[in-house]
Amino acid sequence: MTQINDNFLKLQKSYLFVTIAKKVAAFKEANPQAKIIRLGIGDVTRPLAPAVINAMHHAVDELANADTFRGYGPEHGYDFLQDAIIANDFKPRGISLEREEVFVNDGAKSDTGNIGDILGLKNSIGVTDPIYPVYIDSNVMNGRAGEFINGLWSNIIYMPCTAENNFVAQIPDKKIDIIYLCYPNNPTGTVITREQLQKWVEYALRNKSLIMYDAAYEAYIQDPDIPHSIYEIEGAKKCAIEFHSYSKTAGFTGVRCGYTIVPKELTAFNAEGDEIALNPLWERRQSTKFNGASYITQRGAEAIYSPEGKKQVKETIDYYMTNARIMRETLLQTGLTIFGGENAPYIWVKTPKEFGSWEMFDHLLNNLHLVCTPGVGFGPSGEGYVRLTTFGNREDCIEAMERLKKGL
Ligand code: PLP
């Protein structure tokens, strides 16, 4: 008799985007003339940079010719992309890495979910709340999360991130084995300072904990004092894995590419208490279960680092960040309390007192025909907030703000 992994039955249905879609569909049916503007989507809208397109076209031509054809590539990425990553994303920040520490993948979602394969099931897990849901659900699948009781997983430690702590969780007063941090943060759009990150690294080193640092939005950082990588902090190579994504950096949500850094110095412990390096374990995991991102994709990713690629990608990021500026200015004029949107493509809006997250969602949809994402959908500490994204096109963004100005 074949048995399933019972943990999958524990997973909670993701009602958030289903409920939003249902509500929007019902509103559309009742109001077919209404022009709905979506400020809830977490997907980009600008096209790929021309430098990326050219590189991908060229790679396709190479595959069309027997002399330049390539089949299976190295599981953890071609040298040319690993070298470009090290030279551009790390070296200028004073971080030295070897090729074997850079694992090119098909986007950050896979690795933030899969990384748990190499870690023991008894580890305690700490997450910031609100949160990108993959961190929790992947631990539920592996059996680390415990039971779902009153909206919380019994074996997961939730670390609230609210206006009171400036959206950076307090350092825990007990030992947590694995901690997920994401900065710039989805959904709150807030960042962590070097000093705050330093405290987390010190905590992890003191407690022999592992930090999973999700830097998927680092390209949006505008403030030169905000760290782009946890490895800017001394000692972090001994306690952190870092995830990067080209999705929001360069519009790769549909192309699929990113990378994970697993430093050679990073260790954890086996059942006997011996210190074991994580890099070879992840290398073994990837070479068994992953066959690399496509050659065409990796050539496209490499082009992001060319001089024209850098310029074009920056223009796109500037476009979204100009949206963010326009939105922030209007939201502040309306008297709303807002966070984020200065170093991230998300704005976290405190709802007026009389509204919870969903009431605010309903209000914006029914009266202003605007779609946001209710903050409570990202975790209990998201109640009383909604998330707006800045990934839309400029005209929609301006019109949405006009409506808000008049309607709030
Ligand atoms: N990490 C965070 C915090 C995200 O918000 C997302 C996507 O929205 C991802 C990772 C996944 O990105 P990718 O498209 O590279 O899988």
JSON list of N, CA and C in Angstrom, two decimals, residues 273-338:
[
{"chain": "A", "resi": 273, "resn": "GLY", "atom": "N", "xyz": [27.10, 15.31, 16.62]},
{"chain": "A", "resi": 273, "resn": "GLY", "atom": "CA", "xyz": [27.63, 16.60, 17.05]},
{"chain": "A", "resi": 273, "resn": "GLY", "atom": "C", "xyz": [28.88, 17.02, 16.29]},
{"chain": "A", "resi": 274, "resn": "ASP", "atom": "N", "xyz": [29.23, 16.29, 15.21]},
{"chain": "A", "resi": 274, "resn": "ASP", "atom": "CA", "xyz": [30.40, 16.70, 14.41]},
{"chain": "A", "resi": 274, "resn": "ASP", "atom": "C", "xyz": [30.00, 17.84, 13.49]},
{"chain": "A", "resi": 275, "resn": "GLU", "atom": "N", "xyz": [30.94, 18.75, 13.24]},
{"chain": "A", "resi": 275, "resn": "GLU", "atom": "CA", "xyz": [30.68, 19.90, 12.38]},
{"chain": "A", "resi": 275, "resn": "GLU", "atom": "C", "xyz": [30.83, 19.48, 10.91]},
{"chain": "A", "resi": 276, "resn": "ILE", "atom": "N", "xyz": [29.81, 19.72, 10.12]},
{"chain": "A", "resi": 276, "resn": "ILE", "atom": "CA", "xyz": [29.80, 19.27, 8.72]},
{"chain": "A", "resi": 276, "resn": "ILE", "atom": "C", "xyz": [29.60, 20.49, 7.81]},
{"chain": "A", "resi": 277, "resn": "ALA", "atom": "N", "xyz": [30.39, 20.59, 6.75]},
{"chain": "A", "resi": 277, "resn": "ALA", "atom": "CA", "xyz": [30.24, 21.71, 5.80]},
{"chain": "A", "resi": 277, "resn": "ALA", "atom": "C", "xyz": [28.95, 21.54, 5.00]},
{"chain": "A", "resi": 278, "resn": "LEU", "atom": "N", "xyz": [28.22, 22.64, 4.84]},
{"chain": "A", "resi": 278, "resn": "LEU", "atom": "CA", "xyz": [26.95, 22.57, 4.11]},
{"chain": "A", "resi": 278, "resn": "LEU", "atom": "C", "xyz": [27.14, 22.65, 2.60]},
{"chain": "A", "resi": 279, "resn": "ASN", "atom": "N", "xyz": [28.22, 23.30, 2.15]},
{"chain": "A", "resi": 279, "resn": "ASN", "atom": "CA", "xyz": [28.42, 23.50, 0.71]},
{"chain": "A", "resi": 279, "resn": "ASN", "atom": "C", "xyz": [28.43, 22.16, -0.06]},
{"chain": "A", "resi": 280, "resn": "PRO", "atom": "N", "xyz": [29.20, 21.16, 0.38]},
{"chain": "A", "resi": 280, "resn": "PRO", "atom": "CA", "xyz": [29.18, 19.89, -0.37]},
{"chain": "A", "resi": 280, "resn": "PRO", "atom": "C", "xyz": [27.81, 19.20, -0.32]},
{"chain": "A", "resi": 281, "resn": "LEU", "atom": "N", "xyz": [27.08, 19.38, 0.78]},
{"chain": "A", "resi": 281, "resn": "LEU", "atom": "CA", "xyz": [25.76, 18.76, 0.87]},
{"chain": "A", "resi": 281, "resn": "LEU", "atom": "C", "xyz": [24.82, 19.38, -0.16]},
{"chain": "A", "resi": 282, "resn": "TRP", "atom": "N", "xyz": [24.88, 20.72, -0.26]},
{"chain": "A", "resi": 282, "resn": "TRP", "atom": "CA", "xyz": [23.99, 21.39, -1.23]},
{"chain": "A", "resi": 282, "resn": "TRP", "atom": "C", "xyz": [24.43, 21.07, -2.66]},
{"chain": "A", "resi": 283, "resn": "GLU", "atom": "N", "xyz": [25.73, 20.96, -2.86]},
{"chain": "A", "resi": 283, "resn": "GLU", "atom": "CA", "xyz": [26.25, 20.60, -4.19]},
{"chain": "A", "resi": 283, "resn": "GLU", "atom": "C", "xyz": [25.71, 19.21, -4.57]},
{"chain": "A", "resi": 284, "resn": "ARG", "atom": "N", "xyz": [25.73, 18.30, -3.61]},
{"chain": "A", "resi": 284, "resn": "ARG", "atom": "CA", "xyz": [25.24, 16.93, -3.86]},
{"chain": "A", "resi": 284, "resn": "ARG", "atom": "C", "xyz": [23.74, 16.94, -4.12]},
{"chain": "A", "resi": 285, "resn": "ARG", "atom": "N", "xyz": [23.04, 17.74, -3.35]},
{"chain": "A", "resi": 285, "resn": "ARG", "atom": "CA", "xyz": [21.57, 17.83, -3.51]},
{"chain": "A", "resi": 285, "resn": "ARG", "atom": "C", "xyz": [21.24, 18.35, -4.91]},
{"chain": "A", "resi": 286, "resn": "GLN", "atom": "N", "xyz": [21.92, 19.43, -5.30]},
{"chain": "A", "resi": 286, "resn": "GLN", "atom": "CA", "xyz": [21.61, 20.05, -6.58]},
{"chain": "A", "resi": 286, "resn": "GLN", "atom": "C", "xyz": [22.01, 19.15, -7.75]},
{"chain": "A", "resi": 287, "resn": "SER", "atom": "N", "xyz": [23.17, 18.50, -7.64]},
{"chain": "A", "resi": 287, "resn": "SER", "atom": "CA", "xyz": [23.58, 17.69, -8.79]},
{"chain": "A", "resi": 287, "resn": "SER", "atom": "C", "xyz": [22.73, 16.42, -8.90]},
{"chain": "A", "resi": 288, "resn": "THR", "atom": "N", "xyz": [22.02, 16.07, -7.83]},
{"chain": "A", "resi": 288, "resn": "THR", "atom": "CA", "xyz": [21.12, 14.92, -7.91]},
{"chain": "A", "resi": 288, "resn": "THR", "atom": "C", "xyz": [19.73, 15.33, -8.40]},
{"chain": "A", "resi": 289, "resn": "LYS", "atom": "N", "xyz": [19.23, 16.46, -7.92]},
{"chain": "A", "resi": 289, "resn": "LYS", "atom": "CA", "xyz": [17.83, 16.79, -8.20]},
{"chain": "A", "resi": 289, "resn": "LYS", "atom": "C", "xyz": [17.62, 17.95, -9.17]},
{"chain": "A", "resi": 290, "resn": "PHE", "atom": "N", "xyz": [18.71, 18.58, -9.64]},
{"chain": "A", "resi": 290, "resn": "PHE", "atom": "CA", "xyz": [18.57, 19.76, -10.50]},
{"chain": "A", "resi": 290, "resn": "PHE", "atom": "C", "xyz": [19.58, 19.65, -11.63]},
{"chain": "A", "resi": 291, "resn": "ASN", "atom": "N", "xyz": [19.14, 19.98, -12.85]},
{"chain": "A", "resi": 291, "resn": "ASN", "atom": "CA", "xyz": [20.08, 19.85, -13.97]},
{"chain": "A", "resi": 291, "resn": "ASN", "atom": "C", "xyz": [20.49, 21.18, -14.57]},
{"chain": "A", "resi": 292, "resn": "GLY", "atom": "N", "xyz": [20.37, 22.22, -13.79]},
{"chain": "A", "resi": 292, "resn": "GLY", "atom": "CA", "xyz": [20.87, 23.53, -14.25]},
{"chain": "A", "resi": 292, "resn": "GLY", "atom": "C", "xyz": [19.82, 24.35, -14.95]},
{"chain": "A", "resi": 293, "resn": "ALA", "atom": "N", "xyz": [20.03, 25.68, -14.90]},
{"chain": "A", "resi": 293, "resn": "ALA", "atom": "CA", "xyz": [19.17, 26.59, -15.68]},
{"chain": "A", "resi": 293, "resn": "ALA", "atom": "C", "xyz": [19.65, 26.52, -17.13]},
{"chain": "A", "resi": 294, "resn": "SER", "atom": "N", "xyz": [18.77, 26.84, -18.07]},
{"chain": "A", "resi": 294, "resn": "SER", "atom": "CA", "xyz": [19.13, 26.65, -19.49]},
{"chain": "A", "resi": 294, "resn": "SER", "atom": "C", "xyz": [20.28, 27.59, -19.90]},
{"chain": "A", "resi": 295, "resn": "TYR", "atom": "N", "xyz": [21.02, 27.17, -20.90]},
{"chain": "A", "resi": 295, "resn": "TYR", "atom": "CA", "xyz": [22.13, 27.97, -21.43]},
{"chain": "A", "resi": 295, "resn": "TYR", "atom": "C", "xyz": [21.62, 29.34, -21.88]},
{"chain": "A", "resi": 296, "resn": "ILE", "atom": "N", "xyz": [20.49, 29.34, -22.57]},
{"chain": "A", "resi": 296, "resn": "ILE", "atom": "CA", "xyz": [19.93, 30.60, -23.10]},
{"chain": "A", "resi": 296, "resn": "ILE", "atom": "C", "xyz": [19.63, 31.56, -21.94]},
{"chain": "A", "resi": 297, "resn": "THR", "atom": "N", "xyz": [19.04, 31.02, -20.90]},
{"chain": "A", "resi": 297, "resn": "THR", "atom": "CA", "xyz": [18.70, 31.82, -19.72]},
{"chain": "A", "resi": 297, "resn": "THR", "atom": "C", "xyz": [19.96, 32.39, -19.07]},
{"chain": "A", "resi": 298, "resn": "GLN", "atom": "N", "xyz": [20.97, 31.54, -18.93]},
{"chain": "A", "resi": 298, "resn": "GLN", "atom": "CA", "xyz": [22.19, 32.01, -18.25]},
{"chain": "A", "resi": 298, "resn": "GLN", "atom": "C", "xyz": [22.94, 33.05, -19.07]},
{"chain": "A", "resi": 299, "resn": "ARG", "atom": "N", "xyz": [22.87, 32.92, -20.42]},
{"chain": "A", "resi": 299, "resn": "ARG", "atom": "CA", "xyz": [23.49, 33.97, -21.25]},
{"chain": "A", "resi": 299, "resn": "ARG", "atom": "C", "xyz": [22.70, 35.28, -21.07]},
{"chain": "A", "resi": 300, "resn": "GLY", "atom": "N", "xyz": [21.39, 35.16, -20.95]},
{"chain": "A", "resi": 300, "resn": "GLY", "atom": "CA", "xyz": [20.56, 36.35, -20.70]},
{"chain": "A", "resi": 300, "resn": "GLY", "atom": "C", "xyz": [20.92, 36.99, -19.37]},
{"chain": "A", "resi": 301, "resn": "ALA", "atom": "N", "xyz": [21.10, 36.15, -18.35]},
{"chain": "A", "resi": 301, "resn": "ALA", "atom": "CA", "xyz": [21.45, 36.67, -17.01]},
{"chain": "A", "resi": 301, "resn": "ALA", "atom": "C", "xyz": [22.83, 37.32, -17.04]},
{"chain": "A", "resi": 302, "resn": "GLU", "atom": "N", "xyz": [23.76, 36.71, -17.76]},
{"chain": "A", "resi": 302, "resn": "GLU", "atom": "CA", "xyz": [25.12, 37.28, -17.86]},
{"chain": "A", "resi": 302, "resn": "GLU", "atom": "C", "xyz": [25.06, 38.70, -18.44]},
{"chain": "A", "resi": 303, "resn": "ALA", "atom": "N", "xyz": [24.16, 38.89, -19.42]},
{"chain": "A", "resi": 303, "resn": "ALA", "atom": "CA", "xyz": [24.07, 40.19, -20.11]},
{"chain": "A", "resi": 303, "resn": "ALA", "atom": "C", "xyz": [23.61, 41.32, -19.18]},
{"chain": "A", "resi": 304, "resn": "ILE", "atom": "N", "xyz": [22.97, 40.96, -18.08]},
{"chain": "A", "resi": 304, "resn": "ILE", "atom": "CA", "xyz": [22.55, 41.98, -17.11]},
{"chain": "A", "resi": 304, "resn": "ILE", "atom": "C", "xyz": [23.78, 42.73, -16.57]},
{"chain": "A", "resi": 305, "resn": "TYR", "atom": "N", "xyz": [24.91, 42.03, -16.56]},
{"chain": "A", "resi": 305, "resn": "TYR", "atom": "CA", "xyz": [26.13, 42.60, -15.98]},
{"chain": "A", "resi": 305, "resn": "TYR", "atom": "C", "xyz": [27.00, 43.34, -17.01]},
{"chain": "A", "resi": 306, "resn": "SER", "atom": "N", "xyz": [26.58, 43.33, -18.29]},
{"chain": "A", "resi": 306, "resn": "SER", "atom": "CA", "xyz": [27.34, 44.09, -19.30]},
{"chain": "A", "resi": 306, "resn": "SER", "atom": "C", "xyz": [27.06, 45.57, -19.07]},
{"chain": "A", "resi": 307, "resn": "PRO", "atom": "N", "xyz": [27.92, 46.48, -19.58]},
{"chain": "A", "resi": 307, "resn": "PRO", "atom": "CA", "xyz": [27.68, 47.91, -19.33]},
{"chain": "A", "resi": 307, "resn": "PRO", "atom": "C", "xyz": [26.29, 48.35, -19.79]},
{"chain": "A", "resi": 308, "resn": "GLU", "atom": "N", "xyz": [25.87, 47.94, -21.01]},
{"chain": "A", "resi": 308, "resn": "GLU", "atom": "CA", "xyz": [24.54, 48.38, -21.47]},
{"chain": "A", "resi": 308, "resn": "GLU", "atom": "C", "xyz": [23.44, 47.67, -20.68]},
{"chain": "A", "resi": 309, "resn": "GLY", "atom": "N", "xyz": [23.68, 46.39, -20.33]},
{"chain": "A", "resi": 309, "resn": "GLY", "atom": "CA", "xyz": [22.70, 45.64, -19.52]},
{"chain": "A", "resi": 309, "resn": "GLY", "atom": "C", "xyz": [22.46, 46.33, -18.18]},
{"chain": "A", "resi": 310, "resn": "LYS", "atom": "N", "xyz": [23.56, 46.73, -17.53]},
{"chain": "A", "resi": 310, "resn": "LYS", "atom": "CA", "xyz": [23.45, 47.41, -16.23]},
{"chain": "A", "resi": 310, "resn": "LYS", "atom": "C", "xyz": [22.61, 48.68, -16.36]},
{"chain": "A", "resi": 311, "resn": "LYS", "atom": "N", "xyz": [22.90, 49.43, -17.43]},
{"chain": "A", "resi": 311, "resn": "LYS", "atom": "CA", "xyz": [22.21, 50.70, -17.64]},
{"chain": "A", "resi": 311, "resn": "LYS", "atom": "C", "xyz": [20.70, 50.45, -17.87]},
{"chain": "A", "resi": 312, "resn": "GLN", "atom": "N", "xyz": [20.40, 49.47, -18.70]},
{"chain": "A", "resi": 312, "resn": "GLN", "atom": "CA", "xyz": [18.99, 49.21, -19.04]},
{"chain": "A", "resi": 312, "resn": "GLN", "atom": "C", "xyz": [18.21, 48.66, -17.84]},
{"chain": "A", "resi": 313, "resn": "VAL", "atom": "N", "xyz": [18.86, 47.79, -17.08]},
{"chain": "A", "resi": 313, "resn": "VAL", "atom": "CA", "xyz": [18.19, 47.23, -15.90]},
{"chain": "A", "resi": 313, "resn": "VAL", "atom": "C", "xyz": [17.93, 48.34, -14.88]},
{"chain": "A", "resi": 314, "resn": "LYS", "atom": "N", "xyz": [18.90, 49.23, -14.77]},
{"chain": "A", "resi": 314, "resn": "LYS", "atom": "CA", "xyz": [18.73, 50.34, -13.82]},
{"chain": "A", "resi": 314, "resn": "LYS", "atom": "C", "xyz": [17.55, 51.22, -14.24]},
{"chain": "A", "resi": 315, "resn": "GLU", "atom": "N", "xyz": [17.42, 51.43, -15.56]},
{"chain": "A", "resi": 315, "resn": "GLU", "atom": "CA", "xyz": [16.30, 52.25, -16.04]},
{"chain": "A", "resi": 315, "resn": "GLU", "atom": "C", "xyz": [14.96, 51.63, -15.64]},
{"chain": "A", "resi": 316, "resn": "THR", "atom": "N", "xyz": [14.87, 50.32, -15.75]},
{"chain": "A", "resi": 316, "resn": "THR", "atom": "CA", "xyz": [13.61, 49.64, -15.37]},
{"chain": "A", "resi": 316, "resn": "THR", "atom": "C", "xyz": [13.35, 49.77, -13.87]},
{"chain": "A", "resi": 317, "resn": "ILE", "atom": "N", "xyz": [14.40, 49.56, -13.10]},
{"chain": "A", "resi": 317, "resn": "ILE", "atom": "CA", "xyz": [14.23, 49.69, -11.64]},
{"chain": "A", "resi": 317, "resn": "ILE", "atom": "C", "xyz": [13.85, 51.13, -11.29]},
{"chain": "A", "resi": 318, "resn": "ASP", "atom": "N", "xyz": [14.47, 52.09, -11.97]},
{"chain": "A", "resi": 318, "resn": "ASP", "atom": "CA", "xyz": [14.13, 53.51, -11.74]},
{"chain": "A", "resi": 318, "resn": "ASP", "atom": "C", "xyz": [12.66, 53.77, -12.09]},
{"chain": "A", "resi": 319, "resn": "TYR", "atom": "N", "xyz": [12.18, 53.11, -13.12]},
{"chain": "A", "resi": 319, "resn": "TYR", "atom": "CA", "xyz": [10.77, 53.27, -13.53]},
{"chain": "A", "resi": 319, "resn": "TYR", "atom": "C", "xyz": [9.86, 52.85, -12.36]},
{"chain": "A", "resi": 320, "resn": "TYR", "atom": "N", "xyz": [10.12, 51.65, -11.82]},
{"chain": "A", "resi": 320, "resn": "TYR", "atom": "CA", "xyz": [9.28, 51.17, -10.70]},
{"chain": "A", "resi": 320, "resn": "TYR", "atom": "C", "xyz": [9.46, 52.06, -9.46]},
{"chain": "A", "resi": 321, "resn": "MET", "atom": "N", "xyz": [10.68, 52.51, -9.25]},
{"chain": "A", "resi": 321, "resn": "MET", "atom": "CA", "xyz": [10.91, 53.33, -8.06]},
{"chain": "A", "resi": 321, "resn": "MET", "atom": "C", "xyz": [10.32, 54.74, -8.22]},
{"chain": "A", "resi": 322, "resn": "THR", "atom": "N", "xyz": [10.16, 55.19, -9.48]},
{"chain": "A", "resi": 322, "resn": "THR", "atom": "CA", "xyz": [9.45, 56.45, -9.69]},
{"chain": "A", "resi": 322, "resn": "THR", "atom": "C", "xyz": [7.96, 56.24, -9.39]},
{"chain": "A", "resi": 323, "resn": "ASN", "atom": "N", "xyz": [7.43, 55.10, -9.82]},
{"chain": "A", "resi": 323, "resn": "ASN", "atom": "CA", "xyz": [6.06, 54.75, -9.42]},
{"chain": "A", "resi": 323, "resn": "ASN", "atom": "C", "xyz": [5.94, 54.82, -7.89]},
{"chain": "A", "resi": 324, "resn": "ALA", "atom": "N", "xyz": [6.94, 54.22, -7.24]},
{"chain": "A", "resi": 324, "resn": "ALA", "atom": "CA", "xyz": [6.91, 54.16, -5.77]},
{"chain": "A", "resi": 324, "resn": "ALA", "atom": "C", "xyz": [6.88, 55.57, -5.18]},
{"chain": "A", "resi": 325, "resn": "ARG", "atom": "N", "xyz": [7.69, 56.47, -5.78]},
{"chain": "A", "resi": 325, "resn": "ARG", "atom": "CA", "xyz": [7.75, 57.84, -5.26]},
{"chain": "A", "resi": 325, "resn": "ARG", "atom": "C", "xyz": [6.40, 58.55, -5.43]},
{"chain": "A", "resi": 326, "resn": "ILE", "atom": "N", "xyz": [5.82, 58.38, -6.63]},
{"chain": "A", "resi": 326, "resn": "ILE", "atom": "CA", "xyz": [4.51, 59.00, -6.90]},
{"chain": "A", "resi": 326, "resn": "ILE", "atom": "C", "xyz": [3.47, 58.48, -5.91]},
{"chain": "A", "resi": 327, "resn": "MET", "atom": "N", "xyz": [3.51, 57.18, -5.70]},
{"chain": "A", "resi": 327, "resn": "MET", "atom": "CA", "xyz": [2.52, 56.58, -4.81]},
{"chain": "A", "resi": 327, "resn": "MET", "atom": "C", "xyz": [2.72, 57.03, -3.37]},
{"chain": "A", "resi": 328, "resn": "ARG", "atom": "N", "xyz": [3.97, 57.02, -2.94]},
{"chain": "A", "resi": 328, "resn": "ARG", "atom": "CA", "xyz": [4.25, 57.44, -1.56]},
{"chain": "A", "resi": 328, "resn": "ARG", "atom": "C", "xyz": [3.78, 58.88, -1.32]},
{"chain": "A", "resi": 329, "resn": "GLU", "atom": "N", "xyz": [4.10, 59.76, -2.27]},
{"chain": "A", "resi": 329, "resn": "GLU", "atom": "CA", "xyz": [3.73, 61.17, -2.09]},
{"chain": "A", "resi": 329, "resn": "GLU", "atom": "C", "xyz": [2.22, 61.33, -1.94]},
{"chain": "A", "resi": 330, "resn": "THR", "atom": "N", "xyz": [1.48, 60.65, -2.81]},
{"chain": "A", "resi": 330, "resn": "THR", "atom": "CA", "xyz": [0.01, 60.78, -2.74]},
{"chain": "A", "resi": 330, "resn": "THR", "atom": "C", "xyz": [-0.53, 60.17, -1.46]},
{"chain": "A", "resi": 331, "resn": "LEU", "atom": "N", "xyz": [-0.02, 59.00, -1.12]},
{"chain": "A", "resi": 331, "resn": "LEU", "atom": "CA", "xyz": [-0.53, 58.32, 0.08]},
{"chain": "A", "resi": 331, "resn": "LEU", "atom": "C", "xyz": [-0.29, 59.18, 1.32]},
{"chain": "A", "resi": 332, "resn": "LEU", "atom": "N", "xyz": [0.88, 59.83, 1.36]},
{"chain": "A", "resi": 332, "resn": "LEU", "atom": "CA", "xyz": [1.18, 60.70, 2.51]},
{"chain": "A", "resi": 332, "resn": "LEU", "atom": "C", "xyz": [0.24, 61.91, 2.52]},
{"chain": "A", "resi": 333, "resn": "GLN", "atom": "N", "xyz": [-0.05, 62.44, 1.31]},
{"chain": "A", "resi": 333, "resn": "GLN", "atom": "CA", "xyz": [-0.99, 63.59, 1.23]},
{"chain": "A", "resi": 333, "resn": "GLN", "atom": "C", "xyz": [-2.37, 63.22, 1.76]},
{"chain": "A", "resi": 334, "resn": "THR", "atom": "N", "xyz": [-2.77, 61.95, 1.55]},
{"chain": "A", "resi": 334, "resn": "THR", "atom": "CA", "xyz": [-4.11, 61.55, 2.01]},
{"chain": "A", "resi": 334, "resn": "THR", "atom": "C", "xyz": [-4.14, 61.36, 3.53]},
{"chain": "A", "resi": 335, "resn": "GLY", "atom": "N", "xyz": [-2.97, 61.41, 4.15]},
{"chain": "A", "resi": 335, "resn": "GLY", "atom": "CA", "xyz": [-2.93, 61.28, 5.61]},
{"chain": "A", "resi": 335, "resn": "GLY", "atom": "C", "xyz": [-2.74, 59.85, 6.08]},
{"chain": "A", "resi": 336, "resn": "LEU", "atom": "N", "xyz": [-2.57, 58.93, 5.14]},
{"chain": "A", "resi": 336, "resn": "LEU", "atom": "CA", "xyz": [-2.36, 57.54, 5.54]},
{"chain": "A", "resi": 336, "resn": "LEU", "atom": "C", "xyz": [-0.94, 57.37, 6.09]},
{"chain": "A", "resi": 337, "resn": "THR", "atom": "N", "xyz": [-0.79, 56.40, 6.99]},
{"chain": "A", "resi": 337, "resn": "THR", "atom": "CA", "xyz": [0.55, 56.07, 7.49]},
{"chain": "A", "resi": 337, "resn": "THR", "atom": "C", "xyz": [1.10, 54.96, 6.61]},
{"chain": "A", "resi": 338, "resn": "ILE", "atom": "N", "xyz": [2.27, 55.19, 6.06]},
{"chain": "A", "resi": 338, "resn": "ILE", "atom": "CA", "xyz": [2.82, 54.19, 5.13]},
{"chain": "A", "resi": 338, "resn": "ILE", "atom": "C", "xyz": [4.27, 53.87, 5.47]}
]
